[in-house]
Amino acid sequence: MEKIFLFDTTLRDGEQSPGASMSLDQKITIAKQLEKMGIDVIEAGFPVSSPYQFETCATVSKTIKDATVCVLSRAVENDILKASEAVASAARPRIHTFIATSPIHMEYKLKKDPETVIDMAVAAVKYARNLVPEVEFSAEDATRSDWEFLYRIVEKAINAGATIINIPDTVGYTTPDEYGRLIKAIRDNVPNIDKAILSAHCHNDLGLAVANTLSGINNGIRQAEITINGIGERAGNAALEEIVMALNVRKDFYDFYTDIDTTQLYKASRLLANTIAFPIPRNKPIVGENVFLHQSGIHQDGVIKNKKTYEIMTPESVGRVSNTFTFGRQSGRNAFLQRLKDMNIEIPSDKKDIIYSRFLEIADAKKEVYDEDIFSIVNDELGTKTVFFKLDYFNIISGDVVEPTATVRIDKTGKILKEAATGDGPIDAIFNAIDKITEIETNLIEYNVQAVTPGREALGEVSVGIEIGGEYFAGRGSSTDILEASAKAYVNALNRYMIKTQID
Ligand code: KIV
Ligand code: ZN
């Protein structure tokens, strides 16, 4: 069996998803989770693009020891120099330099002729190789490029010192058969291709990113560029958990392996979803809530007789604990902490009391506490480390004959502020009171509530999307009281906006 190297770009391409900005602390937490699960390469960011990006890349480089830390640069000297400074303290540094190779990008975006593009690529790779031991070259928009031109630029990039050649489907345009043929053609037509590892970086505009990457793998790709939950520019990138489990479940067909500890996949997915407040669709492969549930009688009957009738992998294999957590208040603190351990959740000792007391609150309000409840509590408490606003208290007067009125108290970095406001309904009144306190002008564009777990006492999870100054910010909050969950979600989105203002 041959190994497929996994290159995670959640912190770079993933963060390019609108609304997915992360604070430095959050990025380090994600990077550590990636390292723990056995990822080979972490793309930490684009150092030249801002001082914050530079700092993030430098901090990831200092922190991560087992994985290669890679940073992005255009094919220009200043970008590459900054990139080399950002990875200076990495145990295994890599510079990833790219230039567009498709006619449309060269003519309209770069305004350069193809020969100049080749010269720039060669110069960039040579310059980078003098600064770091490992260089990856990407031919941006490769799948809309002339194949003969690609063979030439790839050959020259390898001669200049690139040992990883990435063939991105930048705009998610290719199809599995076509991408497979392109990879095979590159292997057949580039004389020095055996001196490099071929990499796939597929976007999901047609929903084909995972299929295209797998077809690439069958034709010679040995590094897959992926993101947790498939986040990334526009429709996103190939999803880490889908690629890993496709190779794992169908090893009979693919005959490849990865070094990923698959039992860490669910945790990584939840961690990211909470960090950037992007809800995971219930039917999302591998990590969605529905993927191990069986609705129809025929399916349930089959699963009772033998799980394999309708399950091609076990929940445990991706880190989901299948049995319902039925402890109540009487179960005790040790049993609760043991359960966190079983779920691969680590919490700092100073957070144990608060997380346990949140568990007791939920256990009081509900008959059964599920793993999803526990993830929600932990995410709530550990999620946004950079907290500017914290909901301290709220009170609502509402009904069919009174004007809904909310009084809200918020802790604004240590200062307690209180305001009251009316609204069209209780949630509108809460949001209006919060707006009065924060003095931030927002436009609510999304509001969703969903029960995280079954039953009338279920924990409700609210997700909101707000627009501030033309930019989108998502927020999530959970509680057995949906008004409280709504207030928390709104405050969470405002905290994300505050993080972004610091980053900018
Ligand atoms: O999609 C793309 O082409 C990229 C490159 C920078 C690799 O993200
Ligand atoms: Zn990309």
PDB file of C-alpha atoms in Angstrom, residues 269-429:
ATOM      1  CA  SER A 269     -15.039  18.775  12.597  1.00  0.00           C
ATOM      2  CA  ARG A 270     -16.935  19.991  15.690  1.00  0.00           C
ATOM      3  CA  LEU A 271     -14.008  22.082  16.836  1.00  0.00           C
ATOM      4  CA  LEU A 272     -13.847  23.925  13.534  1.00  0.00           C
ATOM      5  CA  ALA A 273     -17.624  24.275  13.157  1.00  0.00           C
ATOM      6  CA  ASN A 274     -17.802  25.888  16.550  1.00  0.00           C
ATOM      7  CA  THR A 275     -14.752  28.052  16.029  1.00  0.00           C
ATOM      8  CA  ILE A 276     -16.107  29.663  12.890  1.00  0.00           C
ATOM      9  CA  ALA A 277     -19.812  29.161  13.749  1.00  0.00           C
ATOM     10  CA  PHE A 278     -20.572  27.304  10.513  1.00  0.00           C
ATOM     11  CA  PRO A 279     -23.275  24.730  11.280  1.00  0.00           C
ATOM     12  CA  ILE A 280     -22.626  21.263   9.856  1.00  0.00           C
ATOM     13  CA  PRO A 281     -25.516  20.115   7.617  1.00  0.00           C
ATOM     14  CA  ARG A 282     -27.274  17.154   9.217  1.00  0.00           C
ATOM     15  CA  ASN A 283     -26.583  15.017   6.144  1.00  0.00           C
ATOM     16  CA  LYS A 284     -22.909  16.029   5.775  1.00  0.00           C
ATOM     17  CA  PRO A 285     -20.952  12.794   5.066  1.00  0.00           C
ATOM     18  CA  ILE A 286     -19.004  11.350   8.024  1.00  0.00           C
ATOM     19  CA  VAL A 287     -19.755  14.117  10.547  1.00  0.00           C
ATOM     20  CA  GLY A 288     -23.431  15.140  10.027  1.00  0.00           C
ATOM     21  CA  GLU A 289     -25.954  14.276  12.734  1.00  0.00           C
ATOM     22  CA  ASN A 290     -27.982  11.996  10.471  1.00  0.00           C
ATOM     23  CA  VAL A 291     -25.278   9.788   9.079  1.00  0.00           C
ATOM     24  CA  PHE A 292     -25.586   7.025  11.663  1.00  0.00           C
ATOM     25  CA  LEU A 293     -29.359   7.308  12.165  1.00  0.00           C
ATOM     26  CA  HIS A 294     -31.818   4.947  10.496  1.00  0.00           C
ATOM     27  CA  GLN A 295     -35.357   6.113   9.878  1.00  0.00           C
ATOM     28  CA  SER A 296     -37.257   3.600   7.794  1.00  0.00           C
ATOM     29  CA  GLY A 297     -38.588   0.427   9.383  1.00  0.00           C
ATOM     30  CA  ILE A 298     -36.808  -1.780   6.858  1.00  0.00           C
ATOM     31  CA  HIS A 299     -33.469  -0.117   7.609  1.00  0.00           C
ATOM     32  CA  GLN A 300     -33.990  -0.254  11.377  1.00  0.00           C
ATOM     33  CA  ASP A 301     -34.863  -3.920  11.142  1.00  0.00           C
ATOM     34  CA  GLY A 302     -31.714  -4.581   9.108  1.00  0.00           C
ATOM     35  CA  VAL A 303     -29.466  -2.671  11.512  1.00  0.00           C
ATOM     36  CA  ILE A 304     -30.889  -4.529  14.518  1.00  0.00           C
ATOM     37  CA  LYS A 305     -30.066  -7.818  12.801  1.00  0.00           C
ATOM     38  CA  ASN A 306     -26.626  -6.722  11.630  1.00  0.00           C
ATOM     39  CA  LYS A 307     -25.333  -3.126  11.612  1.00  0.00           C
ATOM     40  CA  LYS A 308     -23.379  -3.771   8.416  1.00  0.00           C
ATOM     41  CA  THR A 309     -26.632  -4.047   6.461  1.00  0.00           C
ATOM     42  CA  TYR A 310     -26.838  -0.239   6.364  1.00  0.00           C
ATOM     43  CA  GLU A 311     -23.591   1.066   7.917  1.00  0.00           C
ATOM     44  CA  ILE A 312     -20.364   1.029   5.913  1.00  0.00           C
ATOM     45  CA  MET A 313     -18.295   2.346   8.832  1.00  0.00           C
ATOM     46  CA  THR A 314     -18.804   2.473  12.579  1.00  0.00           C
ATOM     47  CA  PRO A 315     -19.469   5.732  14.456  1.00  0.00           C
ATOM     48  CA  GLU A 316     -16.526   4.840  16.723  1.00  0.00           C
ATOM     49  CA  SER A 317     -14.154   4.682  13.736  1.00  0.00           C
ATOM     50  CA  VAL A 318     -14.613   8.438  13.217  1.00  0.00           C
ATOM     51  CA  GLY A 319     -14.615   9.281  16.906  1.00  0.00           C
ATOM     52  CA  ARG A 320     -18.344   9.330  17.544  1.00  0.00           C
ATOM     53  CA  VAL A 321     -19.443   7.600  20.690  1.00  0.00           C
ATOM     54  CA  SER A 322     -22.553   5.726  19.682  1.00  0.00           C
ATOM     55  CA  ASN A 323     -24.196   5.012  23.021  1.00  0.00           C
ATOM     56  CA  THR A 324     -26.405   7.705  24.509  1.00  0.00           C
ATOM     57  CA  PHE A 325     -25.025   9.425  27.549  1.00  0.00           C
ATOM     58  CA  THR A 326     -27.723   8.866  30.097  1.00  0.00           C
ATOM     59  CA  PHE A 327     -25.978  10.129  33.194  1.00  0.00           C
ATOM     60  CA  GLY A 328     -27.854  12.560  35.291  1.00  0.00           C
ATOM     61  CA  ARG A 329     -26.949  14.762  38.213  1.00  0.00           C
ATOM     62  CA  GLN A 330     -26.295  11.651  40.323  1.00  0.00           C
ATOM     63  CA  SER A 331     -23.564  10.341  37.988  1.00  0.00           C
ATOM     64  CA  GLY A 332     -20.949  12.520  39.571  1.00  0.00           C
ATOM     65  CA  ARG A 333     -18.032  14.571  38.456  1.00  0.00           C
ATOM     66  CA  ASN A 334     -15.545  11.735  37.886  1.00  0.00           C
ATOM     67  CA  ALA A 335     -17.890   9.857  35.588  1.00  0.00           C
ATOM     68  CA  PHE A 336     -18.506  13.058  33.655  1.00  0.00           C
ATOM     69  CA  LEU A 337     -14.785  13.793  33.262  1.00  0.00           C
ATOM     70  CA  GLN A 338     -14.206  10.195  32.181  1.00  0.00           C
ATOM     71  CA  ARG A 339     -16.881  10.637  29.525  1.00  0.00           C
ATOM     72  CA  LEU A 340     -15.086  13.730  28.189  1.00  0.00           C
ATOM     73  CA  LYS A 341     -11.932  11.624  27.965  1.00  0.00           C
ATOM     74  CA  ASP A 342     -13.765   8.890  26.038  1.00  0.00           C
ATOM     75  CA  MET A 343     -14.932  11.561  23.611  1.00  0.00           C
ATOM     76  CA  ASN A 344     -11.326  12.755  23.082  1.00  0.00           C
ATOM     77  CA  ILE A 345     -12.164  16.108  24.654  1.00  0.00           C
ATOM     78  CA  GLU A 346      -9.440  17.771  26.673  1.00  0.00           C
ATOM     79  CA  ILE A 347     -10.314  20.718  28.846  1.00  0.00           C
ATOM     80  CA  PRO A 348      -7.959  22.923  30.832  1.00  0.00           C
ATOM     81  CA  SER A 349      -8.187  22.288  34.595  1.00  0.00           C
ATOM     82  CA  ASP A 350      -9.401  25.841  35.290  1.00  0.00           C
ATOM     83  CA  LYS A 351     -12.427  25.183  33.037  1.00  0.00           C
ATOM     84  CA  LYS A 352     -13.478  21.866  34.607  1.00  0.00           C
ATOM     85  CA  ASP A 353     -15.741  23.430  37.262  1.00  0.00           C
ATOM     86  CA  ILE A 354     -17.625  25.683  34.868  1.00  0.00           C
ATOM     87  CA  ILE A 355     -18.094  22.913  32.292  1.00  0.00           C
ATOM     88  CA  TYR A 356     -19.273  20.480  34.962  1.00  0.00           C
ATOM     89  CA  SER A 357     -21.740  23.004  36.370  1.00  0.00           C
ATOM     90  CA  ARG A 358     -23.108  23.637  32.839  1.00  0.00           C
ATOM     91  CA  PHE A 359     -23.538  19.861  32.519  1.00  0.00           C
ATOM     92  CA  LEU A 360     -25.475  19.794  35.799  1.00  0.00           C
ATOM     93  CA  GLU A 361     -27.763  22.582  34.554  1.00  0.00           C
ATOM     94  CA  ILE A 362     -28.524  20.581  31.410  1.00  0.00           C
ATOM     95  CA  ALA A 363     -28.887  17.352  33.381  1.00  0.00           C
ATOM     96  CA  ASP A 364     -31.468  19.102  35.565  1.00  0.00           C
ATOM     97  CA  ALA A 365     -33.418  20.396  32.581  1.00  0.00           C
ATOM     98  CA  LYS A 366     -33.374  17.171  30.561  1.00  0.00           C
ATOM     99  CA  LYS A 367     -33.848  13.480  31.172  1.00  0.00           C
ATOM    100  CA  GLU A 368     -30.989  12.404  28.925  1.00  0.00           C
ATOM    101  CA  VAL A 369     -27.770  14.229  28.169  1.00  0.00           C
ATOM    102  CA  TYR A 370     -26.334  13.331  24.767  1.00  0.00           C
ATOM    103  CA  ASP A 371     -22.801  13.630  23.412  1.00  0.00           C
ATOM    104  CA  GLU A 372     -23.954  16.481  21.176  1.00  0.00           C
ATOM    105  CA  ASP A 373     -25.100  18.334  24.332  1.00  0.00           C
ATOM    106  CA  ILE A 374     -21.655  17.874  25.784  1.00  0.00           C
ATOM    107  CA  PHE A 375     -19.917  19.109  22.632  1.00  0.00           C
ATOM    108  CA  SER A 376     -22.191  22.144  22.703  1.00  0.00           C
ATOM    109  CA  ILE A 377     -21.350  22.942  26.322  1.00  0.00           C
ATOM    110  CA  VAL A 378     -17.623  22.497  25.791  1.00  0.00           C
ATOM    111  CA  ASN A 379     -17.700  24.513  22.584  1.00  0.00           C
ATOM    112  CA  ASP A 380     -19.627  27.282  24.301  1.00  0.00           C
ATOM    113  CA  GLU A 381     -17.129  27.505  27.118  1.00  0.00           C
ATOM    114  CA  LEU A 382     -13.918  27.008  25.138  1.00  0.00           C
ATOM    115  CA  GLY A 383     -15.004  28.282  21.737  1.00  0.00           C
ATOM    116  CA  THR A 384     -14.071  31.920  21.327  1.00  0.00           C
ATOM    117  CA  LYS A 385     -11.099  32.555  23.516  1.00  0.00           C
ATOM    118  CA  THR A 386     -10.991  36.212  22.599  1.00  0.00           C
ATOM    119  CA  VAL A 387     -14.217  37.323  24.236  1.00  0.00           C
ATOM    120  CA  PHE A 388     -15.057  41.001  24.086  1.00  0.00           C
ATOM    121  CA  PHE A 389     -18.735  40.747  24.990  1.00  0.00           C
ATOM    122  CA  LYS A 390     -20.243  38.171  27.348  1.00  0.00           C
ATOM    123  CA  LEU A 391     -23.934  37.806  28.070  1.00  0.00           C
ATOM    124  CA  ASP A 392     -24.360  38.405  31.793  1.00  0.00           C
ATOM    125  CA  TYR A 393     -28.130  38.492  32.244  1.00  0.00           C
ATOM    126  CA  PHE A 394     -31.331  39.029  30.293  1.00  0.00           C
ATOM    127  CA  ASN A 395     -35.011  39.441  31.097  1.00  0.00           C
ATOM    128  CA  ILE A 396     -37.949  39.368  28.709  1.00  0.00           C
ATOM    129  CA  ILE A 397     -41.479  40.612  28.931  1.00  0.00           C
ATOM    130  CA  SER A 398     -43.532  39.204  26.084  1.00  0.00           C
ATOM    131  CA  GLY A 399     -46.998  37.953  25.226  1.00  0.00           C
ATOM    132  CA  ASP A 400     -49.817  38.552  22.754  1.00  0.00           C
ATOM    133  CA  VAL A 401     -51.004  41.802  24.389  1.00  0.00           C
ATOM    134  CA  VAL A 402     -47.738  43.429  25.480  1.00  0.00           C
ATOM    135  CA  GLU A 403     -45.000  44.963  23.401  1.00  0.00           C
ATOM    136  CA  PRO A 404     -42.016  42.576  23.688  1.00  0.00           C
ATOM    137  CA  THR A 405     -39.358  44.230  25.843  1.00  0.00           C
ATOM    138  CA  ALA A 406     -35.899  42.943  26.710  1.00  0.00           C
ATOM    139  CA  THR A 407     -33.468  44.041  29.384  1.00  0.00           C
ATOM    140  CA  VAL A 408     -29.946  42.806  28.710  1.00  0.00           C
ATOM    141  CA  ARG A 409     -26.760  43.071  30.724  1.00  0.00           C
ATOM    142  CA  ILE A 410     -23.442  42.497  28.979  1.00  0.00           C
ATOM    143  CA  ASP A 411     -19.934  42.223  30.309  1.00  0.00           C
ATOM    144  CA  LYS A 412     -17.858  44.308  27.912  1.00  0.00           C
ATOM    145  CA  THR A 413     -14.243  43.386  28.733  1.00  0.00           C
ATOM    146  CA  GLY A 414     -14.878  43.661  32.467  1.00  0.00           C
ATOM    147  CA  LYS A 415     -17.376  46.543  32.383  1.00  0.00           C
ATOM    148  CA  ILE A 416     -21.022  45.644  33.033  1.00  0.00           C
ATOM    149  CA  LEU A 417     -23.432  47.521  30.750  1.00  0.00           C
ATOM    150  CA  LYS A 418     -27.218  47.305  30.792  1.00  0.00           C
ATOM    151  CA  GLU A 419     -29.890  48.426  28.306  1.00  0.00           C
ATOM    152  CA  ALA A 420     -33.567  47.815  27.594  1.00  0.00           C
ATOM    153  CA  ALA A 421     -35.280  47.811  24.196  1.00  0.00           C
ATOM    154  CA  THR A 422     -38.505  46.785  22.528  1.00  0.00           C
ATOM    155  CA  GLY A 423     -38.880  44.798  19.307  1.00  0.00           C
ATOM    156  CA  ASP A 424     -41.242  43.010  16.945  1.00  0.00           C
ATOM    157  CA  GLY A 425     -40.816  39.885  19.041  1.00  0.00           C
ATOM    158  CA  PRO A 426     -38.736  38.821  22.060  1.00  0.00           C
ATOM    159  CA  ILE A 427     -35.688  37.916  19.961  1.00  0.00           C
ATOM    160  CA  ASP A 428     -35.780  41.207  18.086  1.00  0.00           C
ATOM    161  CA  ALA A 429     -36.055  43.009  21.440  1.00  0.00           C
TER     162      ALA A 429
END
